[in-house]
Short mmCIF file of C-alpha atoms in Angstrom, two decimals:
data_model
loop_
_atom_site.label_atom_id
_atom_site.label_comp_id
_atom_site.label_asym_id
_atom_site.label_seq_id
_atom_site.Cartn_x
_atom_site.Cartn_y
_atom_site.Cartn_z
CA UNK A 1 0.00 0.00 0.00
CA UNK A 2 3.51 2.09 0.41
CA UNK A 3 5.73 2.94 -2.74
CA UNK A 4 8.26 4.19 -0.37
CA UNK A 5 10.32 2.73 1.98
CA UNK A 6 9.78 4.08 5.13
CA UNK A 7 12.35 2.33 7.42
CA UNK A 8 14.93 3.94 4.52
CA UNK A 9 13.75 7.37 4.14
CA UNK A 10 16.45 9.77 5.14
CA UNK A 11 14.43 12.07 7.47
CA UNK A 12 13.75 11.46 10.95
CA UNK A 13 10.03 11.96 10.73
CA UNK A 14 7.83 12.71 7.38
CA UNK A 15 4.25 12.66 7.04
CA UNK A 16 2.46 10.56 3.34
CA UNK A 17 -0.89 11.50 1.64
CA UNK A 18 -1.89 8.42 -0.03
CA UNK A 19 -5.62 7.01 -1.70
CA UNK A 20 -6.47 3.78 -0.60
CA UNK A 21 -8.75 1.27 -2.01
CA UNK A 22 -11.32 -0.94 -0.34
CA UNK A 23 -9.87 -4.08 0.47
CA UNK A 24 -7.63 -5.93 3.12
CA UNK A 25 -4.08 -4.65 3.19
CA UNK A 26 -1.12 -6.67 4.29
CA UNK A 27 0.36 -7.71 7.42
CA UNK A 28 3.10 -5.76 7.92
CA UNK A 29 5.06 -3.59 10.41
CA UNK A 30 8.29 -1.18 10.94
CA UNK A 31 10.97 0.00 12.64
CA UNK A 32 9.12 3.71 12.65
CA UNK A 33 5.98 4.82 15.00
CA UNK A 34 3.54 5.63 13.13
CA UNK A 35 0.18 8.44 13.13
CA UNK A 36 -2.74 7.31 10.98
CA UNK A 37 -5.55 10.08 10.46
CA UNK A 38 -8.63 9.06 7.04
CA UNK A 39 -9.39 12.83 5.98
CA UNK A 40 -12.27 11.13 4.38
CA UNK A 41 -13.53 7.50 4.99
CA UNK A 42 -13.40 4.99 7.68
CA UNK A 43 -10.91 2.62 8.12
CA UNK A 44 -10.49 -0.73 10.24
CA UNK A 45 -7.20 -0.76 12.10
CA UNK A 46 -6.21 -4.96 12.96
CA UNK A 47 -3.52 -5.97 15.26
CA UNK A 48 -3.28 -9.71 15.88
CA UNK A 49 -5.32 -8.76 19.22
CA UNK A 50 -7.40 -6.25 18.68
CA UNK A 51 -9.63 -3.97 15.78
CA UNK A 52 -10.42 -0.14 15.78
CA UNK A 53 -12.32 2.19 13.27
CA UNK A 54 -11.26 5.45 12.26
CA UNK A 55 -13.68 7.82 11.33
CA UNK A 56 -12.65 10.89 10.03
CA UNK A 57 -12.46 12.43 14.18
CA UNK A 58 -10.28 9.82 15.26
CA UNK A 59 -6.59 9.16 15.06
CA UNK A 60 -4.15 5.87 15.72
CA UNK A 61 -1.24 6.03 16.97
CA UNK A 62 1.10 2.39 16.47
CA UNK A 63 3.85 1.76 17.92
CA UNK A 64 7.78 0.55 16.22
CA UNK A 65 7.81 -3.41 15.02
CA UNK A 66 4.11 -3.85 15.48
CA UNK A 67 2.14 -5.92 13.45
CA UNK A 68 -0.94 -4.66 11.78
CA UNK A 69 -3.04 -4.09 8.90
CA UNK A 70 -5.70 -1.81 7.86
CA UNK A 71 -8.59 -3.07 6.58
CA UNK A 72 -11.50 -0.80 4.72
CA UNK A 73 -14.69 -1.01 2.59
CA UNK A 74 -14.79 2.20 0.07
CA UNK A 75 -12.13 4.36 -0.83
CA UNK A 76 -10.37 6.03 2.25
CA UNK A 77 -8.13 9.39 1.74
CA UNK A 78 -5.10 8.48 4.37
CA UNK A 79 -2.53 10.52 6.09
CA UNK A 80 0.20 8.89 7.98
CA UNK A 81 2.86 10.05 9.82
CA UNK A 82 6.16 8.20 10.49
CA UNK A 83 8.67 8.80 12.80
CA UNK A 84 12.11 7.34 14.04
CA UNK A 85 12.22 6.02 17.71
CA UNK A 86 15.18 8.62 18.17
CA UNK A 87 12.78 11.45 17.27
CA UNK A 88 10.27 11.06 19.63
CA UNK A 89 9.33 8.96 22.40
CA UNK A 90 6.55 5.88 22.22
CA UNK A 91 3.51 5.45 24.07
CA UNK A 92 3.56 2.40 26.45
CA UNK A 93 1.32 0.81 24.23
CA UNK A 94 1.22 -1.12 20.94
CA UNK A 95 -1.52 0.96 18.97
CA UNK A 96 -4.11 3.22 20.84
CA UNK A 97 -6.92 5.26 18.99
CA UNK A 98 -8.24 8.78 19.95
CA UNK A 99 -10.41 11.71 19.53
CA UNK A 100 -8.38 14.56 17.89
CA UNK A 101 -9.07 18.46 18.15
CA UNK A 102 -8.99 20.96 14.84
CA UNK A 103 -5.38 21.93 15.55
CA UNK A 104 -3.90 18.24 15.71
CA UNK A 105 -6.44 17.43 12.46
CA UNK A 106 -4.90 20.47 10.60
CA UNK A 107 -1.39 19.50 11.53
CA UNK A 108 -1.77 15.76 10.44
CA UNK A 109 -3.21 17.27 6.94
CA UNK A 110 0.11 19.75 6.93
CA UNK A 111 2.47 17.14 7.54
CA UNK A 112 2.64 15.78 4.10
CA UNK A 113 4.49 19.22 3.32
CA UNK A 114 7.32 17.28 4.91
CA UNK A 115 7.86 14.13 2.75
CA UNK A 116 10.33 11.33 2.85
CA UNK A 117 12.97 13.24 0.37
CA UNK A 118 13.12 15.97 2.84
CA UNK A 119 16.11 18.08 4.63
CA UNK A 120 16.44 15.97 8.20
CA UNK A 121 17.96 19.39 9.19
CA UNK A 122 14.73 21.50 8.38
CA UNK A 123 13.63 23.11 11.19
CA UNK A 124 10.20 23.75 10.38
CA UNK A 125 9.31 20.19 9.35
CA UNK A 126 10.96 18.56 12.70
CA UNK A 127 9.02 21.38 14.88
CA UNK A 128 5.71 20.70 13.26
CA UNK A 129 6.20 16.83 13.49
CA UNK A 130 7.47 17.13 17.21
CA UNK A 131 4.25 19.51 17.99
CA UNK A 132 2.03 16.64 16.66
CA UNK A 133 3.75 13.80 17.74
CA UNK A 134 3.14 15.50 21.31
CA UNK A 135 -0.27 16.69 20.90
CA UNK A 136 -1.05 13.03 19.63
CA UNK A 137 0.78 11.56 23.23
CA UNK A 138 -1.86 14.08 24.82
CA UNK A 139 -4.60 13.10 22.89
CA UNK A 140 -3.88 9.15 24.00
CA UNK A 141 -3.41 9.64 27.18
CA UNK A 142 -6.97 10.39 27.78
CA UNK A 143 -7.98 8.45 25.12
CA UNK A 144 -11.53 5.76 26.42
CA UNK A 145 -11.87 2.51 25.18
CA UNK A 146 -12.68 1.96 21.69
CA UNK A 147 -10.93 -1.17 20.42
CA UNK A 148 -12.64 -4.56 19.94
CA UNK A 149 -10.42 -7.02 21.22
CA UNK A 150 -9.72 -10.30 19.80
CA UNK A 151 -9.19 -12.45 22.67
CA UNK A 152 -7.00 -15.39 22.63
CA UNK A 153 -8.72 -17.42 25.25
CA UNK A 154 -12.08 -19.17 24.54
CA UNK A 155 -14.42 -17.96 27.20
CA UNK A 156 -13.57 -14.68 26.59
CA UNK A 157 -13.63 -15.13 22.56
CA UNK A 158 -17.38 -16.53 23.45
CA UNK A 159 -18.50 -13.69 25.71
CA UNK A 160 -17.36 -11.08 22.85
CA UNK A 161 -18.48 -13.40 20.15
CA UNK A 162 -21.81 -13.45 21.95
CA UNK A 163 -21.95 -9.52 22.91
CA UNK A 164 -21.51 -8.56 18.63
CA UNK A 165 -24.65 -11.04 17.66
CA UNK A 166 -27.14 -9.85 20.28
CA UNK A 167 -25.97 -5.69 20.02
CA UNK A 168 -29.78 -5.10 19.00
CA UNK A 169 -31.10 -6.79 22.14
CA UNK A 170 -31.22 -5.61 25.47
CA UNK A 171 -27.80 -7.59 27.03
CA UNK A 172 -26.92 -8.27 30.38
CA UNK A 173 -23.60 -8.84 31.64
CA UNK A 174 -24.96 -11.85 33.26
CA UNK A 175 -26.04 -13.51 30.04
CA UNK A 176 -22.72 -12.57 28.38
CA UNK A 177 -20.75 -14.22 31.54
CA UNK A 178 -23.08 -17.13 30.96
CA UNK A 179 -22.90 -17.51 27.00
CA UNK A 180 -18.87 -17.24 28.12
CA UNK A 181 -19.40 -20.06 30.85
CA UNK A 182 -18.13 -17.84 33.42
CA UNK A 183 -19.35 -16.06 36.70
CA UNK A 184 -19.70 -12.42 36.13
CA UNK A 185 -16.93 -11.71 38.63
CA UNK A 186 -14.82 -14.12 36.76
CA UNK A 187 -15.89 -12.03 33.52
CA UNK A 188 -14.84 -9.23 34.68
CA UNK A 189 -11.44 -9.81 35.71
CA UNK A 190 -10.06 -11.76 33.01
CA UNK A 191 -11.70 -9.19 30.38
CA UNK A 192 -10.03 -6.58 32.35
CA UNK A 193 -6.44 -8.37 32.87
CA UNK A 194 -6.44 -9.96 29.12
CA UNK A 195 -8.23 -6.84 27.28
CA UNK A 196 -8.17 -4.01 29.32
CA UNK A 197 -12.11 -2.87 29.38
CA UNK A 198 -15.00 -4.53 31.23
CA UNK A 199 -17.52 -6.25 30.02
CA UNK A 200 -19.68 -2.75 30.09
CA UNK A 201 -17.17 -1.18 28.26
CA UNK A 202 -16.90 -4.18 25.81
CA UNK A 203 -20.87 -3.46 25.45
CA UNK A 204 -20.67 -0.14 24.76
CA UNK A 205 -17.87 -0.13 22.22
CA UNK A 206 -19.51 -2.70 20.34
CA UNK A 207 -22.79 -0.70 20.11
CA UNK A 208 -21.40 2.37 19.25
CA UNK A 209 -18.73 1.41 16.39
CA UNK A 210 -22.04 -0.56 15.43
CA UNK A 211 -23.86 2.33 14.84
CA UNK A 212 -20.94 3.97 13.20
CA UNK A 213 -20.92 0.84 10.34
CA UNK A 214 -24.94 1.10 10.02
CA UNK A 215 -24.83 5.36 10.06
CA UNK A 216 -22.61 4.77 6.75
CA UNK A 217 -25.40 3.06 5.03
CA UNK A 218 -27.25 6.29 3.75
CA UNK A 219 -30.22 3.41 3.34
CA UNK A 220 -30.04 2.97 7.10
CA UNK A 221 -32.00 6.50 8.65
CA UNK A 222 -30.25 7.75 12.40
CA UNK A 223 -33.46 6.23 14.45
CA UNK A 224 -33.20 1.96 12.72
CA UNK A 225 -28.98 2.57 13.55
CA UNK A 226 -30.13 3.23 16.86
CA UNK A 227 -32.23 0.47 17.66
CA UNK A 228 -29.85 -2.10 15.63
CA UNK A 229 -27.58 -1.00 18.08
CA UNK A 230 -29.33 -1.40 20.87
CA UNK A 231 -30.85 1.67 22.19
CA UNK A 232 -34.55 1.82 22.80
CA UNK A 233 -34.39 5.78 23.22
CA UNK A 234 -33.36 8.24 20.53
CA UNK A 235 -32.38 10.55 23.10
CA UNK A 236 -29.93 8.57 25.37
CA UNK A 237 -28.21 7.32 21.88
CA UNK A 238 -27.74 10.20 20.30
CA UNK A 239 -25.82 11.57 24.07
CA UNK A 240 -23.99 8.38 23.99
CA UNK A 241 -22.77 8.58 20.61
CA UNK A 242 -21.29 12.38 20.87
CA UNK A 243 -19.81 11.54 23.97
CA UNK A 244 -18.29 8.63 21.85
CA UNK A 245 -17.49 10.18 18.45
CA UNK A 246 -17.37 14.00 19.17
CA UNK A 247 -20.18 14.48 17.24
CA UNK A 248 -23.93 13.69 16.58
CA UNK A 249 -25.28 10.82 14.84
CA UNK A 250 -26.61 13.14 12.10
CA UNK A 251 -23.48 15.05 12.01
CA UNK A 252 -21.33 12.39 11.91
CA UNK A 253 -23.14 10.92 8.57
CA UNK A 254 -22.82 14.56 7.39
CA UNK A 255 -19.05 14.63 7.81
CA UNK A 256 -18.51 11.19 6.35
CA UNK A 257 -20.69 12.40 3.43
CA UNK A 258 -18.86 15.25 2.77
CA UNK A 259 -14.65 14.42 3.12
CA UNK A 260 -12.79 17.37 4.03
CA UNK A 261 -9.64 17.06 3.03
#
C-alpha cells in the first residue's frame, strides 16, 4: 500500500498523503511509529489482538515493530505520519486510537508538506512533526476505550463473540458471563487483565462502532442505527454517541458524506 520505503527514508520523521482502495491490506510492520488520520472514509485498524475504526475524528497512533493491517470497505483518503524512535518517544502501548481536536487534524493534513525526500535538518518540518507527535501523546493519554479485542482465550472469545450477535437486544452482563461459561466476577477480571475494558465497556464499544458501520449506510435512517444497536431511546443514543465520536449521529453521517480534506 507504500511505494516508499519508510524504514529507509532519510528524514527522521515525514508525514504521506496516499488514496487507498477498499480491500484488506497486508500484514506488515516497521521499525518507525507511526500516526494514521482518514481525511475522508473509515478505516479498520487490525492488530493480531485487537480492531479499531477510524472515522474521520479519530486518530491511531502504532507503535515501532508492530504488526498490523488496515482493513477498509470504500475508498479512504489516508494521512500517515512516520517517525524514528530517536525522534520522539513511544507510548507504552502497541496501537491506541483517539479523539483529535482541529489543531492536531490540521497538523496531520500539513504534515505531508514534509515528505520522505526531505532536509532531516529543516527546522520547520521537525518542529511541526514534534508539535504533533506530542499533541497526539496528549490526545492518547486520555484516550476511552474503543478497540474490539480479539481475545486469545475461549471464554472470553465466546463472551465477545456473543456480545456482537445480540448488540440489538437488550444484554446483560450476566447472560454474556453465561454464553462465556463464566461467573460475572470471573468475567470481569479476566476481560479486564487480558483486554483491558469490562464487560460494560466491551458493550458499549460494540454498540457504538455498530452504529458507526450502520450510520454509513445512507439506506439505514439515524433512528433503525439506533435500535440495531441497541438503544430503545433516541435521546440517550444520540448523548452516547457524541460523547463517543465528538459528534452527533446526524453530524457524523454529514461529515462522512462530505470528506474534508
Amino acid at each position: 500500500m507504500r511505494a516508499v520505503s519508510v524504514d529507509d527514508a532519510p528524514a527522521p520523521a515525514f508525514g504521506l498523503a496516499e488514496r487507498l482502495t477498499p480491500g484488506e491490506g497486508p500484514w506488515h510492520q516497521h521499525r518507525r511509529h507511526q500516526l494514521l488520520y482518514a481525511a475522508s472514509g473509515r478505516l479498520t485498524l487490525e492488530l493480531d489482538d485487537a480492531a479499531w475504526t477510524l472515522p474521520p475524528q479519530r486518530a491511531a497512533w502504532i507503535r515501532s515493530n508492530t504488526l498490523h493491517r488496515v482493513c477498509l470497505t470504500r475508498p479512504v483518503e489516508l494521512r500517515a505520519v512516520y517517525l524514528s524512535p530517536e525522534f520522539c518517544p513511544a507510548l507504552n502501548t502497541d496501537a491506541r486510537v483517539f479523539a483529535i481536536d482541529e489543531l492536531t487534524r490540521q497538523l496531520l493534513l500539513a504534515s505531508v508538506r514534509f515528505g520522505p525526500a526531505r532536509d532531516p535538518d529543516d527546522p520547520l518540518a521537525n518542529d511541526l512533526l514534534r508539535t504533533l507527535a506530542g499533541l497526539a501523546h496528549e490526545h492518547a493519554a486520555r484516550a476511552e476505550p474503543t478497540r474490539l479485542p480479539r481475545p486469545r482465550d475461549p471464554q472470553l472469545a465466546r463472551a465477545v463473540a456473543y456480545t456482537l450477535n445480540h448488540l440489538h437486544e437488550r444484554i446483560a452482563v450476566s447472560e454474556i458471563a453465561r454464553a462465556a461459561g463464566l461467573s460475572e466476577r470471573s468475567l470481569h477480571r479476566q476481560l479486564v487483565a487480558d483486554c483491558g475494558l469490562n464487560p460494560r465497556q466491551l458493550l458499549h464499544t460494540a454498540r457504538m462502532l455498530r452504529a458507526m458501520e450502520l450510520l454509513e449506510d445512507p439506506t439505514v435512517s439515524v433512528g433503525e442505527a439506533s435500535l440495531r444497536a441497541g438503544f430503545l431511546s433516541m435521546g440517550s443514543f444520540s448523548l452516547a454517541f457524541k460523547a463517543f465520536a465528538g459528534l452527533s449521529p446526524s453530524d457524523w453521517r454529514r461529515r462522512e458524506e462530505t470528506p474534508r480534506r
